[in-house]
PDB file of C-alpha atoms and ligand atoms in Angstrom:
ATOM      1  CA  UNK A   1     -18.538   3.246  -2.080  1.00  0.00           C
ATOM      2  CA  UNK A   2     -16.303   5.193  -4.356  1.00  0.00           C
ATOM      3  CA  UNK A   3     -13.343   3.020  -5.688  1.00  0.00           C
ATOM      4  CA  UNK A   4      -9.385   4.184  -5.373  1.00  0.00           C
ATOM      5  CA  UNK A   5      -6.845   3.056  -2.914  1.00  0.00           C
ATOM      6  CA  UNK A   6      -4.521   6.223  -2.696  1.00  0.00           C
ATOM      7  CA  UNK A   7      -3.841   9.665  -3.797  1.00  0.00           C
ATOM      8  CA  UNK A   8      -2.820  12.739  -2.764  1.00  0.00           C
ATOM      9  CA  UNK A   9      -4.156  16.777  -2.605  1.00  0.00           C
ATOM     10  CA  UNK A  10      -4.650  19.254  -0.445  1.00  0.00           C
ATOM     11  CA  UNK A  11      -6.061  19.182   3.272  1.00  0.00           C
ATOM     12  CA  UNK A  12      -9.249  20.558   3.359  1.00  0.00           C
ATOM     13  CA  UNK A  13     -10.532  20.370   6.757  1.00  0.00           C
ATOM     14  CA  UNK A  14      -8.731  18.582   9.559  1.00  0.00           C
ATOM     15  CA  UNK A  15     -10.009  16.363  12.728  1.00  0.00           C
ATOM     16  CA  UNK A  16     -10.310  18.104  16.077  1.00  0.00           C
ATOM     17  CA  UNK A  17      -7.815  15.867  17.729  1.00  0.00           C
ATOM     18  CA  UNK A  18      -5.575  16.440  14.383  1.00  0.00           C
ATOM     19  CA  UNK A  19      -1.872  17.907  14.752  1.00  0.00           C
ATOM     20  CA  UNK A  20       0.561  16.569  12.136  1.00  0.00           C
ATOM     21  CA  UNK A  21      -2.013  18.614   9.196  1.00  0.00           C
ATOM     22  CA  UNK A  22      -3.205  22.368   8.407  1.00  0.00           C
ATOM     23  CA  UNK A  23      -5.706  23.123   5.972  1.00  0.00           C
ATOM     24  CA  UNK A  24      -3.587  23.993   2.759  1.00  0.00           C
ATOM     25  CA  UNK A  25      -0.843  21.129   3.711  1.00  0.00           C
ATOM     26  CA  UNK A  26       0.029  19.029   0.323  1.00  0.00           C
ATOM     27  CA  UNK A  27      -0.696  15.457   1.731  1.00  0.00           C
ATOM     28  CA  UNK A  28       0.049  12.097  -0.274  1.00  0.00           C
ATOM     29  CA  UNK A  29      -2.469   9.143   1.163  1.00  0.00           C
ATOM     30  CA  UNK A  30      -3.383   5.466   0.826  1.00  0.00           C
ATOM     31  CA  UNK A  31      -6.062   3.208   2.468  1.00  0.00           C
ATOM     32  CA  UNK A  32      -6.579  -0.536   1.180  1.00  0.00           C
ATOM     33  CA  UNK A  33     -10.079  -0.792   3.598  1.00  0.00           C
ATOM     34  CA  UNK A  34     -11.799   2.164   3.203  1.00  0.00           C
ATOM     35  CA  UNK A  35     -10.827   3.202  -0.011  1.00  0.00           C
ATOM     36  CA  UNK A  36     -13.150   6.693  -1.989  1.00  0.00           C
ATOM     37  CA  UNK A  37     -10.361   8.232  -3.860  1.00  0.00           C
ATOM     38  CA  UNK A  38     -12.046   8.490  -7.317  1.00  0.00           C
ATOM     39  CA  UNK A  39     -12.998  11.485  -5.629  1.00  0.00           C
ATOM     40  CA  UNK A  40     -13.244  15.721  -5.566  1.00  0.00           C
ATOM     41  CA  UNK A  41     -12.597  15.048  -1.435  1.00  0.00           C
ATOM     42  CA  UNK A  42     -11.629  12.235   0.480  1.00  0.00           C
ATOM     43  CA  UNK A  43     -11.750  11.505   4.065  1.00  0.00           C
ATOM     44  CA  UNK A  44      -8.940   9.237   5.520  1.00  0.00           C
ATOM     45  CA  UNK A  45      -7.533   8.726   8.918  1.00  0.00           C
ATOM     46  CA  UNK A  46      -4.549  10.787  10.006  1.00  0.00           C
ATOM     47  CA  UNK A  47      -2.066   8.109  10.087  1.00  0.00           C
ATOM     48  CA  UNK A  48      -2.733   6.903   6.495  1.00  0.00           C
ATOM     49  CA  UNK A  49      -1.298  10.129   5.643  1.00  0.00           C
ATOM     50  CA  UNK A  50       1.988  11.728   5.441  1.00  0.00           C
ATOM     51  CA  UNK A  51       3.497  15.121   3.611  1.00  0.00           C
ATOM     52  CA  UNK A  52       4.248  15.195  -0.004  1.00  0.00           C
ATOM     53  CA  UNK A  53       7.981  14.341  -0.379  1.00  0.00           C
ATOM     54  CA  UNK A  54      10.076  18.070  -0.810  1.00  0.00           C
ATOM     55  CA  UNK A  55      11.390  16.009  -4.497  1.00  0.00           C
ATOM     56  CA  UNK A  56       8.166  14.864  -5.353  1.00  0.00           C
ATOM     57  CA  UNK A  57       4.999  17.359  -7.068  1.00  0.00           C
ATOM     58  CA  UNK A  58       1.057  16.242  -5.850  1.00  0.00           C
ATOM     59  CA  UNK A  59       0.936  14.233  -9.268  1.00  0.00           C
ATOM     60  CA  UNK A  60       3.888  11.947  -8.577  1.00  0.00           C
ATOM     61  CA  UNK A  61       3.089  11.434  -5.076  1.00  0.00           C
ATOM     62  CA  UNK A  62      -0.144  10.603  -6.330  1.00  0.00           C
ATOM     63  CA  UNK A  63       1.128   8.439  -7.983  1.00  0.00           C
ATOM     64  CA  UNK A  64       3.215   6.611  -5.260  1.00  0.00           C
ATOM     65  CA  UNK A  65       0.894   6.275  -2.419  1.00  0.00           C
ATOM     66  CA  UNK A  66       0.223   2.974  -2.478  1.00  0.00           C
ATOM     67  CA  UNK A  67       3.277   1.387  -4.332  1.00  0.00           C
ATOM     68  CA  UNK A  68       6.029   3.322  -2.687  1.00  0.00           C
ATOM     69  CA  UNK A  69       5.315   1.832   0.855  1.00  0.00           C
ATOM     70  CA  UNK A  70       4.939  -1.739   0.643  1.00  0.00           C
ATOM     71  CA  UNK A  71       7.843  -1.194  -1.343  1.00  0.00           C
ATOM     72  CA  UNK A  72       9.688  -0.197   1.189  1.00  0.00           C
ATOM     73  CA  UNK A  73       8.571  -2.313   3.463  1.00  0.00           C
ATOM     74  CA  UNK A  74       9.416  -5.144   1.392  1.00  0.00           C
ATOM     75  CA  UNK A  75      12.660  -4.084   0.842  1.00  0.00           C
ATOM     76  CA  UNK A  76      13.868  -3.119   4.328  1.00  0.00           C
ATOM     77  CA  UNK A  77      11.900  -5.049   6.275  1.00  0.00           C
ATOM     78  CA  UNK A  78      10.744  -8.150   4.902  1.00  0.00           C
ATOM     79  CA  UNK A  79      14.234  -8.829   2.845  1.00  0.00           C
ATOM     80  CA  UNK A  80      16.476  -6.759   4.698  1.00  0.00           C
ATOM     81  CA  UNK A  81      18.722  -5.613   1.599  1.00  0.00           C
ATOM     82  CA  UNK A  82      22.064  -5.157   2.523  1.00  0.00           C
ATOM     83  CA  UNK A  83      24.714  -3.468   0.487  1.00  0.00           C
ATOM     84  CA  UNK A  84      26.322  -5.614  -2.372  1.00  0.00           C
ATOM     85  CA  UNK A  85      23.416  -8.326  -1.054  1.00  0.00           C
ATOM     86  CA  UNK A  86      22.577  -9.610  -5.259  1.00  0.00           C
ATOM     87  CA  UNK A  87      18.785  -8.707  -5.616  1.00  0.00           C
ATOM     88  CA  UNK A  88      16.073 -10.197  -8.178  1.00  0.00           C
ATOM     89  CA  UNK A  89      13.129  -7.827  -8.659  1.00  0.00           C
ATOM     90  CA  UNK A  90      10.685  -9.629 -10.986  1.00  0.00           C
ATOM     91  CA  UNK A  91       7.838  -7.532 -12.461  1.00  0.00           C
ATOM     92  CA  UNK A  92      10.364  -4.141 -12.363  1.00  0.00           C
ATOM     93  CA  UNK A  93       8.332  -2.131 -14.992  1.00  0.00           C
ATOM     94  CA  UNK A  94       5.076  -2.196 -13.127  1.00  0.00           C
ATOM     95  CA  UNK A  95       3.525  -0.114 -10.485  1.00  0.00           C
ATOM     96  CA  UNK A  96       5.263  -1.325  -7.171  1.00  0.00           C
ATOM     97  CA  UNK A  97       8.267  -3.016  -8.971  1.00  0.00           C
ATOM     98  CA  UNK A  98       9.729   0.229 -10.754  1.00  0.00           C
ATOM     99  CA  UNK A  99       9.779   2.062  -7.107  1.00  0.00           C
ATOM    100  CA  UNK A 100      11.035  -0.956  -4.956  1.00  0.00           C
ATOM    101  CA  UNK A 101      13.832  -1.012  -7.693  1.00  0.00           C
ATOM    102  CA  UNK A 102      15.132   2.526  -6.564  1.00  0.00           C
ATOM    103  CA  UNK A 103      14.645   1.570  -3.017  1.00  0.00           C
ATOM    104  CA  UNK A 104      16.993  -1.075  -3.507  1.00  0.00           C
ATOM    105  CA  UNK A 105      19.737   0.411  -4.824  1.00  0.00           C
ATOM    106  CA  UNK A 106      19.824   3.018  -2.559  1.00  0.00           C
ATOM    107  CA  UNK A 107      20.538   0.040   0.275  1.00  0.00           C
ATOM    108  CA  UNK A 108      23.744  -0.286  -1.702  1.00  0.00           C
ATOM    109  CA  UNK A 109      22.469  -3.636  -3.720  1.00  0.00           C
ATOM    110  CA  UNK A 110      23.258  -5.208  -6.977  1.00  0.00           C
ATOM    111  CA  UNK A 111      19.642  -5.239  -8.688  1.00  0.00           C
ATOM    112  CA  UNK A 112      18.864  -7.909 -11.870  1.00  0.00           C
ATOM    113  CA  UNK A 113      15.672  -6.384 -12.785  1.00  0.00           C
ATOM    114  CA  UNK A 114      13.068  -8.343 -14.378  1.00  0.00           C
ATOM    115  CA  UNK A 115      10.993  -6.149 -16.554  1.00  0.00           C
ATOM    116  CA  UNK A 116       7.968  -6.381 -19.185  1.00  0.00           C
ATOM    117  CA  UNK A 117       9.026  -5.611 -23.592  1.00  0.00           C
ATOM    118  CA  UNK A 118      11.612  -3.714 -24.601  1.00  0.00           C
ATOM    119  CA  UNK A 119      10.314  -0.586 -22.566  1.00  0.00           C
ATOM    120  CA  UNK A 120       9.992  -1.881 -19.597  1.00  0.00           C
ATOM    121  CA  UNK A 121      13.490  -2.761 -19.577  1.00  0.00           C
ATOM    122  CA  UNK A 122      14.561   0.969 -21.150  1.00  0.00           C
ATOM    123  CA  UNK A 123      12.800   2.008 -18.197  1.00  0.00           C
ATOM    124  CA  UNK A 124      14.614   0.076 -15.322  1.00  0.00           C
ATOM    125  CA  UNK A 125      17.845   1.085 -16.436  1.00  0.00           C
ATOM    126  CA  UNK A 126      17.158   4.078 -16.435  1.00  0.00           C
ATOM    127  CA  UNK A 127      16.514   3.479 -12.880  1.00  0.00           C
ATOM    128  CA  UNK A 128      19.450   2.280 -12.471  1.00  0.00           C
ATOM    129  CA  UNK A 129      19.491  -1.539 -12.478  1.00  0.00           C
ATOM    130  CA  UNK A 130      22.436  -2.917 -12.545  1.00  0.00           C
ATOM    131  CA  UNK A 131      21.249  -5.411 -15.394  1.00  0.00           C
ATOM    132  CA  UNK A 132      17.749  -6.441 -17.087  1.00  0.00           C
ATOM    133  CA  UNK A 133      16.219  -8.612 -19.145  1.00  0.00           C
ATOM    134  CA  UNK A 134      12.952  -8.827 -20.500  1.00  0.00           C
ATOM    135  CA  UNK A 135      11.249 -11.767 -18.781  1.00  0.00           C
ATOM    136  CA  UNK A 136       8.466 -12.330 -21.141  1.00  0.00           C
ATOM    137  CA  UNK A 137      11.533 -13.162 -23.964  1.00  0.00           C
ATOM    138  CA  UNK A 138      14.506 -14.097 -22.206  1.00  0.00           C
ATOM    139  CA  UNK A 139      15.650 -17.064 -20.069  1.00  0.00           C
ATOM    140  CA  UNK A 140      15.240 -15.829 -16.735  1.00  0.00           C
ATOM    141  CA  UNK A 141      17.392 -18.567 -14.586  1.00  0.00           C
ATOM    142  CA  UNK A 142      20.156 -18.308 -17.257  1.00  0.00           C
ATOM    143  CA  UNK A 143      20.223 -14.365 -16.869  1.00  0.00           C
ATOM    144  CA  UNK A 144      19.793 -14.704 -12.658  1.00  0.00           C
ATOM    145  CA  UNK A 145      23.296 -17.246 -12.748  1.00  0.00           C
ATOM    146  CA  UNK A 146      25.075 -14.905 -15.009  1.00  0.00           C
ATOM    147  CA  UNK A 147      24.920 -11.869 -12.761  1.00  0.00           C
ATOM    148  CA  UNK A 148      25.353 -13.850  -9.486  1.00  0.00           C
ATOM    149  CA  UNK A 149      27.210 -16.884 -10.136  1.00  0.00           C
ATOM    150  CA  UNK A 150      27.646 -17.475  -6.573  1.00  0.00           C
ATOM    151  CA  UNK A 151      23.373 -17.329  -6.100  1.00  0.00           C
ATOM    152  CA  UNK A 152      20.944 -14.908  -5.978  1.00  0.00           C
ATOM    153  CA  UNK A 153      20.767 -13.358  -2.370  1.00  0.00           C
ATOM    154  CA  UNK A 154      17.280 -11.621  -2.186  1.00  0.00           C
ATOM    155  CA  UNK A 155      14.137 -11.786  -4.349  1.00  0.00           C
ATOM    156  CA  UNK A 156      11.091  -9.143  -4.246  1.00  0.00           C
ATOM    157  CA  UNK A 157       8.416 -11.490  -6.475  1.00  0.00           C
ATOM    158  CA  UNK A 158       5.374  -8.858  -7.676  1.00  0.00           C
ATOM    159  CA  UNK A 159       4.593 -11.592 -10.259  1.00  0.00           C
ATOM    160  CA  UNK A 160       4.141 -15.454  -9.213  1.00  0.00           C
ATOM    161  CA  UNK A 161       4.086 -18.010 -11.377  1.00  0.00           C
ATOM    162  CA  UNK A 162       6.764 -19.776 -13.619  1.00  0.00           C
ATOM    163  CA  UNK A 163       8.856 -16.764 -14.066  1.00  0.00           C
ATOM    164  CA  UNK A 164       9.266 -16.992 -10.697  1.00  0.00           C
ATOM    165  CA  UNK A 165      10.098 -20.692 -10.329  1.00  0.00           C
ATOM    166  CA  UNK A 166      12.800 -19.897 -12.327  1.00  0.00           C
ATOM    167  CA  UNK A 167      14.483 -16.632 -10.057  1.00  0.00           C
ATOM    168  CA  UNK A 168      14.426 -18.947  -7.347  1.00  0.00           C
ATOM    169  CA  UNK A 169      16.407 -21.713  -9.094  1.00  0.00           C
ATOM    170  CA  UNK A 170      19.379 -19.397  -8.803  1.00  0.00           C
ATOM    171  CA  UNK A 171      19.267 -18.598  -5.454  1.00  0.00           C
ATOM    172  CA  UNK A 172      21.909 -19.465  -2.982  1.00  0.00           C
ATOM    173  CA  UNK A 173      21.035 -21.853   0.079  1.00  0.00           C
ATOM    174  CA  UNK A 174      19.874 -19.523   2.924  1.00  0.00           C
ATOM    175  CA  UNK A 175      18.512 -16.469   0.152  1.00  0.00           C
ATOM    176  CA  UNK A 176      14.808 -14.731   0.667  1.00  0.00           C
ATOM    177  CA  UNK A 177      12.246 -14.349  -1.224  1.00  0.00           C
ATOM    178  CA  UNK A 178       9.412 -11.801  -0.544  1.00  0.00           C
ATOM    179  CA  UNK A 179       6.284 -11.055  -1.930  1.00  0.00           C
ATOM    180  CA  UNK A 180       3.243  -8.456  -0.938  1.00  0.00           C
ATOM    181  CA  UNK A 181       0.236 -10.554  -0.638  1.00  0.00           C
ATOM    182  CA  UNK A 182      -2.340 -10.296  -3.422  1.00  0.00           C
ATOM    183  CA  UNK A 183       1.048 -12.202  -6.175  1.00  0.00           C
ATOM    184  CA  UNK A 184      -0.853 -14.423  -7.953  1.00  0.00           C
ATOM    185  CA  UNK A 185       0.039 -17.387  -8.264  1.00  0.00           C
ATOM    186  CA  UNK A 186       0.474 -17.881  -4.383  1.00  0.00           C
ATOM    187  CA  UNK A 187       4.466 -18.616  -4.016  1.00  0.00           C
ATOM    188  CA  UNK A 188       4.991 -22.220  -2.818  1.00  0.00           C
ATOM    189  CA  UNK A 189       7.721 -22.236  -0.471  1.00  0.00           C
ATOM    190  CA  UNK A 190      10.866 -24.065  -1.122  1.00  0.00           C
ATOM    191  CA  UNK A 191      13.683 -25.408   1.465  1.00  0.00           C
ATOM    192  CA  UNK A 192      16.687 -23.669   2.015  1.00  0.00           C
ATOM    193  CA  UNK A 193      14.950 -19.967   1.084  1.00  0.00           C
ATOM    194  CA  UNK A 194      12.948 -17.658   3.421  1.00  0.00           C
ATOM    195  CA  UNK A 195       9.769 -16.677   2.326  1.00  0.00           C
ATOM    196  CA  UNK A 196       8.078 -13.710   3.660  1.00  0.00           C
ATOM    197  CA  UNK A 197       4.214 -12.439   2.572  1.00  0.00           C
ATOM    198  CA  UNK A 198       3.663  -9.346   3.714  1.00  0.00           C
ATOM    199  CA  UNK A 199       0.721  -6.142   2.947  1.00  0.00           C
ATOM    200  CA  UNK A 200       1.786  -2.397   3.482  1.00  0.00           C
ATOM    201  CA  UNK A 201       1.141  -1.077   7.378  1.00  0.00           C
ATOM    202  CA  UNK A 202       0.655   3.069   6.765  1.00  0.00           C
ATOM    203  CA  UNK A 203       1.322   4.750  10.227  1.00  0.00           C
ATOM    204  CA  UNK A 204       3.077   8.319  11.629  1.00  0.00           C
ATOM    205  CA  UNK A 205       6.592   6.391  11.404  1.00  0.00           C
ATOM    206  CA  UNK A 206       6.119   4.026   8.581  1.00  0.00           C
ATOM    207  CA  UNK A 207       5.399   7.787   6.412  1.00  0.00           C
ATOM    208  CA  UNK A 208       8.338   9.740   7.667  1.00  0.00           C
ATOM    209  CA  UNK A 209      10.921   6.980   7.382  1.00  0.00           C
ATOM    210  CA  UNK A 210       9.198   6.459   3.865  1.00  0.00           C
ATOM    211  CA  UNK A 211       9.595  10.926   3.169  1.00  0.00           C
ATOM    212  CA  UNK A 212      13.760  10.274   4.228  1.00  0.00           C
ATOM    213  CA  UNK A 213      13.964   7.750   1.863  1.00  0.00           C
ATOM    214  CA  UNK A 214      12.154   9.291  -1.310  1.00  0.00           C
ATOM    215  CA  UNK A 215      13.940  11.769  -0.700  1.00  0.00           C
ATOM    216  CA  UNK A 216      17.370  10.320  -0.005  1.00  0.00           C
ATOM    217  CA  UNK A 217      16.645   8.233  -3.296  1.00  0.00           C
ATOM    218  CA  UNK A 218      15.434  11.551  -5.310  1.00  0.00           C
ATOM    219  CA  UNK A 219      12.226   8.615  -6.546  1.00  0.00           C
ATOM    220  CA  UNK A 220      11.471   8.614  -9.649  1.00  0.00           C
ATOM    221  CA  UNK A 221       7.860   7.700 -10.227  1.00  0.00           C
ATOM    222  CA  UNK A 222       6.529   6.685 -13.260  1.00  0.00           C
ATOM    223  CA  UNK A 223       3.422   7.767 -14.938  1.00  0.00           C
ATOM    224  CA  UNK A 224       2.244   5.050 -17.654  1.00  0.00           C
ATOM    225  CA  UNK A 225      -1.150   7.046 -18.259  1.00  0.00           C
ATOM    226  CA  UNK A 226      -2.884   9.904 -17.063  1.00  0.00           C
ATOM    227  CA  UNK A 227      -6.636  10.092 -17.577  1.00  0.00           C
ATOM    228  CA  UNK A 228      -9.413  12.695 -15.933  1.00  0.00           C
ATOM    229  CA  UNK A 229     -11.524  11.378 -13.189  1.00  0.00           C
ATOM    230  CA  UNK A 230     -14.483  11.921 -15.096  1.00  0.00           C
ATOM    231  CA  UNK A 231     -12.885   9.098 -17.835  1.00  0.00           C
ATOM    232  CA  UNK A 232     -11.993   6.384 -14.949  1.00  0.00           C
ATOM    233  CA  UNK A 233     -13.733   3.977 -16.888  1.00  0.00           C
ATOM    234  CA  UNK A 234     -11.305   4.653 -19.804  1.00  0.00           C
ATOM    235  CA  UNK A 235      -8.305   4.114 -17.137  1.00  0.00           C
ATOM    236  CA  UNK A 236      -9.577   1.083 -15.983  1.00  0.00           C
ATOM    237  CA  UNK A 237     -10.020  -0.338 -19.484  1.00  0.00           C
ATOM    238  CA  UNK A 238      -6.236   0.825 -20.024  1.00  0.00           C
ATOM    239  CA  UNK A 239      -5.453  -1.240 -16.718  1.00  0.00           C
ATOM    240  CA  UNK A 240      -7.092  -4.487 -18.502  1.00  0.00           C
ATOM    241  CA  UNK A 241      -5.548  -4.196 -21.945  1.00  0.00           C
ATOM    242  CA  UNK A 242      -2.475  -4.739 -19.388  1.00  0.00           C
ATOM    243  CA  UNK A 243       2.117  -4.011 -20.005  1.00  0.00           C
ATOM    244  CA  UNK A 244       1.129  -0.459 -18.084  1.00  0.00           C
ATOM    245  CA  UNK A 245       4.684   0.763 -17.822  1.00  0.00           C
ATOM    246  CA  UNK A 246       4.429   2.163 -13.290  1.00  0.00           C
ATOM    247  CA  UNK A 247       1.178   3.681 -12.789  1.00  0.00           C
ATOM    248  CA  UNK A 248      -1.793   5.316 -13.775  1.00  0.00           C
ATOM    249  CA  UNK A 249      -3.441   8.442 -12.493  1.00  0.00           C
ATOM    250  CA  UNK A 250      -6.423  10.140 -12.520  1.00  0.00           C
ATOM    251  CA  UNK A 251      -6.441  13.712 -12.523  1.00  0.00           C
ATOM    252  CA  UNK A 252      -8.858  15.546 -10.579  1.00  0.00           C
TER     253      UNK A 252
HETATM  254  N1  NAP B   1      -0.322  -6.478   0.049  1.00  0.00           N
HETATM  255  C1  NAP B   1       0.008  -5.229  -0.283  1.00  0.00           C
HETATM  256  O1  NAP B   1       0.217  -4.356   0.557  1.00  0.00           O
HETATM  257  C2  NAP B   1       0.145  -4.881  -1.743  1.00  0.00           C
HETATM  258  C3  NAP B   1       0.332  -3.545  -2.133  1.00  0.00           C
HETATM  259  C4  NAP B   1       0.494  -3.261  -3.497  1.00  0.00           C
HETATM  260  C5  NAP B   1       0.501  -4.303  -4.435  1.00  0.00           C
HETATM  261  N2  NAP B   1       0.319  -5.597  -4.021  1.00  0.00           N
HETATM  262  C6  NAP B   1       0.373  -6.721  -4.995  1.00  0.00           C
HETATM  263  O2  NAP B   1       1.637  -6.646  -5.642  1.00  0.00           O
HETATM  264  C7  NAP B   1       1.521  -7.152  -6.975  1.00  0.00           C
HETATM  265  C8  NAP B   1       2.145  -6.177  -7.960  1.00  0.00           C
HETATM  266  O3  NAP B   1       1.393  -4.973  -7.972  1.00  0.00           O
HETATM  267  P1  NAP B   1       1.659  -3.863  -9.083  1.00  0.00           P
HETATM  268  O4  NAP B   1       0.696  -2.767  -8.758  1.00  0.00           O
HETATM  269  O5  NAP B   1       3.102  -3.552  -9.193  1.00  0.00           O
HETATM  270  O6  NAP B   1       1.186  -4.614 -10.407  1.00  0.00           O
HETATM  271  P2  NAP B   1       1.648  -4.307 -11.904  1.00  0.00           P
HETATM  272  O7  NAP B   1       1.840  -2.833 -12.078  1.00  0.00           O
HETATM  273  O8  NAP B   1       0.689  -5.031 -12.792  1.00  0.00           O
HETATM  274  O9  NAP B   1       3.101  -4.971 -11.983  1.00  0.00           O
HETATM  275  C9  NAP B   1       3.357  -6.288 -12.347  1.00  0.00           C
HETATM  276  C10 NAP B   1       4.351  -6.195 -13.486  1.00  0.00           C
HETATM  277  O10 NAP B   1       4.883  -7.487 -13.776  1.00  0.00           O
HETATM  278  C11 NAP B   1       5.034  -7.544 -15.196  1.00  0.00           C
HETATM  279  N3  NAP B   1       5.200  -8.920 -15.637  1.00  0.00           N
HETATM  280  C12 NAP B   1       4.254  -9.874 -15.856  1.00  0.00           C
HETATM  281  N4  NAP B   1       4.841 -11.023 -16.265  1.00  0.00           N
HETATM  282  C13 NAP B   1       6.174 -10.773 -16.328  1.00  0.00           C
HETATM  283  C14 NAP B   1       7.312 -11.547 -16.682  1.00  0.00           C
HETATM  284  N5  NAP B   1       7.195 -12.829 -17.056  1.00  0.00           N
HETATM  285  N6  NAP B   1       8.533 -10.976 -16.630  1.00  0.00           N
HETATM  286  C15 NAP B   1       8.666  -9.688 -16.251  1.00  0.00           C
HETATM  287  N7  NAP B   1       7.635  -8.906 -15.898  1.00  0.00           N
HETATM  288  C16 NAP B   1       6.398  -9.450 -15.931  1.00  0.00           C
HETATM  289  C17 NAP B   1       3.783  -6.862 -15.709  1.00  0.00           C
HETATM  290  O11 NAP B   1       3.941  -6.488 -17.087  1.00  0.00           O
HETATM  291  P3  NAP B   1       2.708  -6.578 -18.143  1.00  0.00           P
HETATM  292  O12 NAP B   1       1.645  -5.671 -17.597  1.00  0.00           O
HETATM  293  O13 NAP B   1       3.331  -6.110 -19.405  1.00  0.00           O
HETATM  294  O14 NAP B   1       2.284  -8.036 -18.152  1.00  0.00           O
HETATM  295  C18 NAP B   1       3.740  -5.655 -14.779  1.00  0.00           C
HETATM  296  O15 NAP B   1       4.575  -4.616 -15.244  1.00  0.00           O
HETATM  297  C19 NAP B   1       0.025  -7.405  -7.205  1.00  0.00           C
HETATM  298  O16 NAP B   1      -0.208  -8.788  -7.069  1.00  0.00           O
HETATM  299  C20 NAP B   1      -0.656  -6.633  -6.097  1.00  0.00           C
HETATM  300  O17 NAP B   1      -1.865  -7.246  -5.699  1.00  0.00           O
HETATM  301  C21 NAP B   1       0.133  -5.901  -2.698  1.00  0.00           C
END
């Protein structure tokens, strides 16, 4: 089986009972289970589809498949960010952080974001984070009390571990934490906060609520790395040498 989760391209051919898509329709895609998208054509079920965004090109989209999503998702549904609500996003710079970052703020939050070197951090406030500190370097607890004195409200964890042992030191009796599952280390639970796994659910809705928002958000998606498919082994090498600033593509 070809590998590659998501990606996005034109609509070749469509299924009989098929009426959201015509051939020639720029179509963004992702599919954990059934995967083939290191690919010249790729077939996937209707409802793990959805238009390109009008602000985003076929690359960028490409890009955001699979990250932008779950990002929502984890955002509005599993923290249910509310405007002024004080938000931790730890591992901002990456694929799935640097998007849920912009899906944030556009809920009206306060966003600490907890990025990778001193690029990653360039790059989240760009995005407009409110503040951020490189977690690798800095003291992450002493940064979280600083910009929420009164505690942390919400936490989006895309890294486990010690780093975040020490976001959820600073949050406030009664705060969340979420986390898409596949964050390694597992998050242990701790009393007083909300914990909430959760894994991406594509669908007709889920992709047109997701369309309003990139667009409402103008999403900025970052490319770390672009490589041509016929080099995927050089991508995947760049994936394992690791601090890949949001994603990497392969063009087709
Ligand atoms: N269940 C689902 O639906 C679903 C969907 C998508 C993703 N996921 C999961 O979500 C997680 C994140 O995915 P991703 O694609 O965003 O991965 P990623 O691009 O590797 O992002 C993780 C980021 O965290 C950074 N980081 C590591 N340690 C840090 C620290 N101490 N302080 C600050 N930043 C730190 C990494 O930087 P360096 O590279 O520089 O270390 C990287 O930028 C993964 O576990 C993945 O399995 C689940």
């Amino acid at each position: 089986m070809a590998l590659g989760t998501d990606g996005a391209g034109t609509v070749a051919a469509r299924g009989a009972r098929v009426r959201r898509f015509n051939e020639g329709d720029a179509v963004y895609a992702y599919d954990y289970d059934r995967r083939g998208f290191y690919a010249e054509y790729v077939a996937v079920a209707a409802n793990h589809a959805g238009h390109v965004p009008a602000t985003l090109d076929l690359g960028h989209a490409g890009a955001a498949a699979a990250s932008a999503s779950p990002r929502l998702q984890g955002i509005d549904d599993a923290l249910h960010v509310r405007t002024r609500d004080n938000v931790v996003i730890l591992g901002a710079s990456g694929a799935v952080g640097h998007l849920a970052l912009q899906f944030a703020k556009l809920r009206g939050a306060r966003v600490l974001a907890i990025a990778s070197g001193g690029e990653g951090v360039a790059l989240v406030r760009g995005l407009g984070a409110d503040e951020a500190i490189d977690g690798k370097k800095e003291d992450i607890a002493a940064a979280a009390r600083r910009f929420a004195p009164q505690g942390i409200d919400a936490v989006l964890a895309l890294i486990g571990g010690a780093s975040l042992g020490h976001c959820l030191a600073a949050v406030r009796a009664g705060g969340r934490l979420a986390y898409p599952n596949g964050v390694e280390p597992l998050p242990k639970k701790r009393a007083g906060i909300d914990f909430v796994g959760y894994d991406g659910v594509a669908g007709v809705r889920e992709f047109a609520r997701l369309n309003a928002r990139v667009e409402a958000a103008q999403l900025e998606v970052h490319i770390g790395a672009e490589f041509p498919l016929a080099e995927a082994g050089r991508a995947h090498e760049r994936v394992a040498a690791g601090h890949v600033l949001g994603k990497i593509v392969l063009r087709v």
